[in-house]
Amino acid sequence: MTTVRSGQDVRGGSSGTLRILGGEDTAALRALAEQDPVANIFLLSHLETTRTAAPTSAGGRIVGVFDGGDLTAACWSGVNVVPVGVTAENGPEIGRFLGRSGHRYSSIFGPAEAVLSIWSELQHSSPRPFDVRSDQPLLQMTGVSPVQPAPGLRYAQPSELDVLLPACAAMFEEEVGYSPISGGSHHYRQRVKSLIARRQSLVDFDASGQVVFKAELGTVSSSAVQVQGVWMNPAYRGRGLSAPYMSAVVEAARQVAPLVSLYVNSYNAPARATYEAVGFEQVGTFATILF
């Protein structure tokens, strides 16, 4: 087994040994995540940014499951919990491991089997979630959309932050159920500002300067882009504009990476119909637990 540094929490279980990963585990973690670059885009993006599996200065850490010396599964533990390669067999042990840490999370998201198996044990030491979304189709496309892209979609400019921010907040509240700025706008404003600065925020305005449509290339790796934050101004809904705008999003995303993905709530029939028309196909199922 890989050498365990002093102070690391090491636990044995029926499916292997669990411990916090360090820098020496980076290559093994990358190889594990690359087995499914769409489902594991969060961790791959993290590794491409930090170049290490070691804990971050902000407190993020990665729990690894080992079978002998082989890394067989992992789970990001930070503000969110994000599993990689986790199964129904080892998920409960990870849930117990995370529960002993006493940390509180804002969400758990990823492949449904992994999320729900972790939650089966973590729920015993966690606050009650306000929503459990157990069926979120994970969609992907690699080619050009058959739908003609909307010509007006472009990257947002820093000077447009104040106009874009209310649309972003409206999307968040529709999707999650509460306003991201109810307790103050600073942190959410910085999030939107960062997306604009990184050329990951896409938007179109009408003649009066109001946002018609917006979306983000929310998580990006060299292999894939995960589209997030899709929102159409209610005044423009029902006009057949969603598919052309999403086609334009795909066109922009394919300039960044070859795989374009997103996940959507199973009950959101209009959105699912739009994504199917644009050319997305289901390649998996995600689940999200929100606190």
PDB file of C-alpha atoms in Angstrom, residues 50-202:
ATOM      1  CA  THR A  50      -3.865  22.308  -9.381  1.00  0.00           C
ATOM      2  CA  ARG A  51      -1.776  19.448 -10.850  1.00  0.00           C
ATOM      3  CA  THR A  52      -1.994  17.568  -7.567  1.00  0.00           C
ATOM      4  CA  ALA A  53      -4.314  15.312  -5.576  1.00  0.00           C
ATOM      5  CA  ALA A  54      -3.067  16.826  -2.313  1.00  0.00           C
ATOM      6  CA  PRO A  55      -5.445  18.724  -0.011  1.00  0.00           C
ATOM      7  CA  THR A  56      -5.987  22.349  -0.978  1.00  0.00           C
ATOM      8  CA  SER A  57      -5.300  25.436   1.113  1.00  0.00           C
ATOM      9  CA  ALA A  58      -9.068  26.045   1.190  1.00  0.00           C
ATOM     10  CA  GLY A  59      -9.667  22.699   2.903  1.00  0.00           C
ATOM     11  CA  GLY A  60     -10.654  20.540  -0.050  1.00  0.00           C
ATOM     12  CA  ARG A  61      -9.409  16.975   0.127  1.00  0.00           C
ATOM     13  CA  ILE A  62      -9.877  13.729  -1.749  1.00  0.00           C
ATOM     14  CA  VAL A  63     -10.681  10.433  -0.080  1.00  0.00           C
ATOM     15  CA  GLY A  64      -9.222   7.426  -1.873  1.00  0.00           C
ATOM     16  CA  VAL A  65     -10.314   3.793  -1.742  1.00  0.00           C
ATOM     17  CA  PHE A  66      -7.442   1.333  -2.190  1.00  0.00           C
ATOM     18  CA  ASP A  67      -7.399  -2.363  -2.973  1.00  0.00           C
ATOM     19  CA  GLY A  68      -3.879  -3.263  -1.987  1.00  0.00           C
ATOM     20  CA  GLY A  69      -1.839  -0.583  -3.728  1.00  0.00           C
ATOM     21  CA  ASP A  70      -4.398   0.219  -6.398  1.00  0.00           C
ATOM     22  CA  LEU A  71      -6.666   3.261  -6.242  1.00  0.00           C
ATOM     23  CA  THR A  72     -10.127   1.947  -7.128  1.00  0.00           C
ATOM     24  CA  ALA A  73     -12.381   4.901  -6.224  1.00  0.00           C
ATOM     25  CA  ALA A  74     -12.147   8.438  -4.904  1.00  0.00           C
ATOM     26  CA  CYS A  75     -14.332  11.206  -3.557  1.00  0.00           C
ATOM     27  CA  TRP A  76     -13.769  14.956  -3.450  1.00  0.00           C
ATOM     28  CA  SER A  77     -14.686  16.456  -0.083  1.00  0.00           C
ATOM     29  CA  GLY A  78     -14.853  20.245   0.016  1.00  0.00           C
ATOM     30  CA  VAL A  79     -17.819  22.560  -0.130  1.00  0.00           C
ATOM     31  CA  ASN A  80     -19.361  19.735  -2.196  1.00  0.00           C
ATOM     32  CA  VAL A  81     -18.961  15.969  -2.260  1.00  0.00           C
ATOM     33  CA  VAL A  82     -18.120  14.579  -5.715  1.00  0.00           C
ATOM     34  CA  PRO A  83     -17.451  10.834  -6.217  1.00  0.00           C
ATOM     35  CA  VAL A  84     -15.244   9.213  -8.857  1.00  0.00           C
ATOM     36  CA  GLY A  85     -15.519   5.508  -9.610  1.00  0.00           C
ATOM     37  CA  VAL A  86     -17.594   4.928  -6.474  1.00  0.00           C
ATOM     38  CA  THR A  87     -19.930   1.913  -6.451  1.00  0.00           C
ATOM     39  CA  ALA A  88     -22.816   0.666  -4.381  1.00  0.00           C
ATOM     40  CA  GLU A  89     -20.303  -1.545  -2.554  1.00  0.00           C
ATOM     41  CA  ASN A  90     -17.765   1.074  -1.446  1.00  0.00           C
ATOM     42  CA  GLY A  91     -20.047   4.123  -1.335  1.00  0.00           C
ATOM     43  CA  PRO A  92     -21.426   3.427   2.163  1.00  0.00           C
ATOM     44  CA  GLU A  93     -17.899   3.188   3.588  1.00  0.00           C
ATOM     45  CA  ILE A  94     -17.034   6.554   2.068  1.00  0.00           C
ATOM     46  CA  GLY A  95     -20.228   7.949   3.564  1.00  0.00           C
ATOM     47  CA  ARG A  96     -19.222   6.728   7.019  1.00  0.00           C
ATOM     48  CA  PHE A  97     -15.699   8.110   6.525  1.00  0.00           C
ATOM     49  CA  LEU A  98     -17.053  11.542   5.565  1.00  0.00           C
ATOM     50  CA  GLY A  99     -19.531  11.464   8.417  1.00  0.00           C
ATOM     51  CA  ARG A 100     -16.766  11.013  10.977  1.00  0.00           C
ATOM     52  CA  SER A 101     -15.084  14.207   9.720  1.00  0.00           C
ATOM     53  CA  GLY A 102     -17.920  16.376  10.998  1.00  0.00           C
ATOM     54  CA  HIS A 103     -17.825  18.504   7.836  1.00  0.00           C
ATOM     55  CA  ARG A 104     -20.973  20.047   6.396  1.00  0.00           C
ATOM     56  CA  TYR A 105     -21.583  20.190   2.660  1.00  0.00           C
ATOM     57  CA  SER A 106     -23.718  22.279   0.318  1.00  0.00           C
ATOM     58  CA  SER A 107     -24.329  19.399  -2.090  1.00  0.00           C
ATOM     59  CA  ILE A 108     -23.418  15.893  -3.193  1.00  0.00           C
ATOM     60  CA  PHE A 109     -23.468  15.340  -6.938  1.00  0.00           C
ATOM     61  CA  GLY A 110     -22.253  12.849  -9.512  1.00  0.00           C
ATOM     62  CA  PRO A 111     -23.246   9.420 -10.847  1.00  0.00           C
ATOM     63  CA  ALA A 112     -26.488   8.399  -9.181  1.00  0.00           C
ATOM     64  CA  GLU A 113     -25.321   5.037  -7.842  1.00  0.00           C
ATOM     65  CA  ALA A 114     -22.305   6.667  -6.211  1.00  0.00           C
ATOM     66  CA  VAL A 115     -24.184   9.618  -4.726  1.00  0.00           C
ATOM     67  CA  LEU A 116     -27.023   7.561  -3.304  1.00  0.00           C
ATOM     68  CA  SER A 117     -24.727   4.893  -1.847  1.00  0.00           C
ATOM     69  CA  ILE A 118     -22.608   7.541  -0.084  1.00  0.00           C
ATOM     70  CA  TRP A 119     -25.767   9.213   1.193  1.00  0.00           C
ATOM     71  CA  SER A 120     -27.093   5.916   2.572  1.00  0.00           C
ATOM     72  CA  GLU A 121     -24.561   6.301   5.412  1.00  0.00           C
ATOM     73  CA  LEU A 122     -23.702  10.012   5.414  1.00  0.00           C
ATOM     74  CA  GLN A 123     -27.360  10.847   6.089  1.00  0.00           C
ATOM     75  CA  HIS A 124     -26.982   9.545   9.637  1.00  0.00           C
ATOM     76  CA  SER A 125     -24.535  12.331  10.560  1.00  0.00           C
ATOM     77  CA  SER A 126     -25.672  15.083   8.209  1.00  0.00           C
ATOM     78  CA  PRO A 127     -28.341  17.784   8.323  1.00  0.00           C
ATOM     79  CA  ARG A 128     -31.514  16.916   6.469  1.00  0.00           C
ATOM     80  CA  PRO A 129     -31.313  17.948   2.781  1.00  0.00           C
ATOM     81  CA  PHE A 130     -33.937  20.213   1.314  1.00  0.00           C
ATOM     82  CA  ASP A 131     -33.950  18.298  -1.974  1.00  0.00           C
ATOM     83  CA  VAL A 132     -32.845  14.901  -3.284  1.00  0.00           C
ATOM     84  CA  ARG A 133     -32.788  14.669  -7.074  1.00  0.00           C
ATOM     85  CA  SER A 134     -32.134  11.028  -7.790  1.00  0.00           C
ATOM     86  CA  ASP A 135     -32.790  10.961 -11.543  1.00  0.00           C
ATOM     87  CA  GLN A 136     -30.855  13.500 -13.619  1.00  0.00           C
ATOM     88  CA  PRO A 137     -30.014  12.275 -17.135  1.00  0.00           C
ATOM     89  CA  LEU A 138     -26.368  12.940 -18.011  1.00  0.00           C
ATOM     90  CA  LEU A 139     -26.226  14.033 -21.649  1.00  0.00           C
ATOM     91  CA  GLN A 140     -23.374  14.277 -24.157  1.00  0.00           C
ATOM     92  CA  MET A 141     -22.723  15.210 -27.760  1.00  0.00           C
ATOM     93  CA  THR A 142     -19.579  15.274 -29.864  1.00  0.00           C
ATOM     94  CA  GLY A 143     -20.633  16.527 -33.277  1.00  0.00           C
ATOM     95  CA  VAL A 144     -22.223  19.560 -34.861  1.00  0.00           C
ATOM     96  CA  SER A 145     -25.844  20.199 -33.950  1.00  0.00           C
ATOM     97  CA  PRO A 146     -28.457  19.847 -36.725  1.00  0.00           C
ATOM     98  CA  VAL A 147     -30.058  23.034 -35.387  1.00  0.00           C
ATOM     99  CA  GLN A 148     -28.857  26.332 -36.836  1.00  0.00           C
ATOM    100  CA  PRO A 149     -27.157  28.235 -33.990  1.00  0.00           C
ATOM    101  CA  ALA A 150     -28.535  31.572 -32.822  1.00  0.00           C
ATOM    102  CA  PRO A 151     -26.244  34.263 -34.280  1.00  0.00           C
ATOM    103  CA  GLY A 152     -26.364  36.648 -31.319  1.00  0.00           C
ATOM    104  CA  LEU A 153     -24.855  34.479 -28.594  1.00  0.00           C
ATOM    105  CA  ARG A 154     -21.390  35.642 -27.514  1.00  0.00           C
ATOM    106  CA  TYR A 155     -19.077  35.754 -24.527  1.00  0.00           C
ATOM    107  CA  ALA A 156     -20.112  38.222 -21.835  1.00  0.00           C
ATOM    108  CA  GLN A 157     -17.890  41.229 -21.231  1.00  0.00           C
ATOM    109  CA  PRO A 158     -16.716  42.429 -17.776  1.00  0.00           C
ATOM    110  CA  SER A 159     -18.692  45.660 -18.214  1.00  0.00           C
ATOM    111  CA  GLU A 160     -21.899  43.594 -18.466  1.00  0.00           C
ATOM    112  CA  LEU A 161     -21.634  42.026 -15.009  1.00  0.00           C
ATOM    113  CA  ASP A 162     -24.317  44.167 -13.390  1.00  0.00           C
ATOM    114  CA  VAL A 163     -26.828  43.407 -16.158  1.00  0.00           C
ATOM    115  CA  LEU A 164     -26.000  39.697 -16.247  1.00  0.00           C
ATOM    116  CA  LEU A 165     -26.008  39.107 -12.479  1.00  0.00           C
ATOM    117  CA  PRO A 166     -29.821  39.334 -12.004  1.00  0.00           C
ATOM    118  CA  ALA A 167     -30.356  36.793 -14.799  1.00  0.00           C
ATOM    119  CA  CYS A 168     -27.859  34.431 -13.176  1.00  0.00           C
ATOM    120  CA  ALA A 169     -29.564  34.827  -9.806  1.00  0.00           C
ATOM    121  CA  ALA A 170     -32.986  34.209 -11.382  1.00  0.00           C
ATOM    122  CA  MET A 171     -31.710  31.000 -13.010  1.00  0.00           C
ATOM    123  CA  PHE A 172     -30.233  29.801  -9.707  1.00  0.00           C
ATOM    124  CA  GLU A 173     -33.455  30.470  -7.811  1.00  0.00           C
ATOM    125  CA  GLU A 174     -35.564  28.678 -10.439  1.00  0.00           C
ATOM    126  CA  GLU A 175     -33.236  25.680 -10.389  1.00  0.00           C
ATOM    127  CA  VAL A 176     -32.337  25.370  -6.715  1.00  0.00           C
ATOM    128  CA  GLY A 177     -35.265  26.999  -4.947  1.00  0.00           C
ATOM    129  CA  TYR A 178     -33.665  29.913  -3.132  1.00  0.00           C
ATOM    130  CA  SER A 179     -31.828  33.091  -4.103  1.00  0.00           C
ATOM    131  CA  PRO A 180     -28.016  32.916  -4.123  1.00  0.00           C
ATOM    132  CA  ILE A 181     -27.887  36.559  -3.039  1.00  0.00           C
ATOM    133  CA  SER A 182     -30.434  36.465  -0.202  1.00  0.00           C
ATOM    134  CA  GLY A 183     -27.624  36.624   2.356  1.00  0.00           C
ATOM    135  CA  GLY A 184     -25.518  39.092   0.389  1.00  0.00           C
ATOM    136  CA  SER A 185     -24.362  39.206  -3.199  1.00  0.00           C
ATOM    137  CA  HIS A 186     -20.580  39.357  -2.801  1.00  0.00           C
ATOM    138  CA  HIS A 187     -19.694  35.672  -3.204  1.00  0.00           C
ATOM    139  CA  TYR A 188     -22.148  34.979  -6.016  1.00  0.00           C
ATOM    140  CA  ARG A 189     -21.114  38.183  -7.765  1.00  0.00           C
ATOM    141  CA  GLN A 190     -17.473  37.041  -7.622  1.00  0.00           C
ATOM    142  CA  ARG A 191     -18.486  33.671  -9.090  1.00  0.00           C
ATOM    143  CA  VAL A 192     -20.203  35.303 -12.077  1.00  0.00           C
ATOM    144  CA  LYS A 193     -17.362  37.787 -12.476  1.00  0.00           C
ATOM    145  CA  SER A 194     -14.861  34.909 -12.559  1.00  0.00           C
ATOM    146  CA  LEU A 195     -16.829  33.061 -15.253  1.00  0.00           C
ATOM    147  CA  ILE A 196     -16.857  36.201 -17.394  1.00  0.00           C
ATOM    148  CA  ALA A 197     -13.118  36.724 -16.920  1.00  0.00           C
ATOM    149  CA  ARG A 198     -12.398  33.107 -17.937  1.00  0.00           C
ATOM    150  CA  ARG A 199     -14.555  33.391 -21.080  1.00  0.00           C
ATOM    151  CA  GLN A 200     -17.024  30.813 -19.779  1.00  0.00           C
ATOM    152  CA  SER A 201     -20.127  33.023 -19.698  1.00  0.00           C
ATOM    153  CA  LEU A 202     -22.292  33.186 -22.828  1.00  0.00           C
TER     154      LEU A 202
END
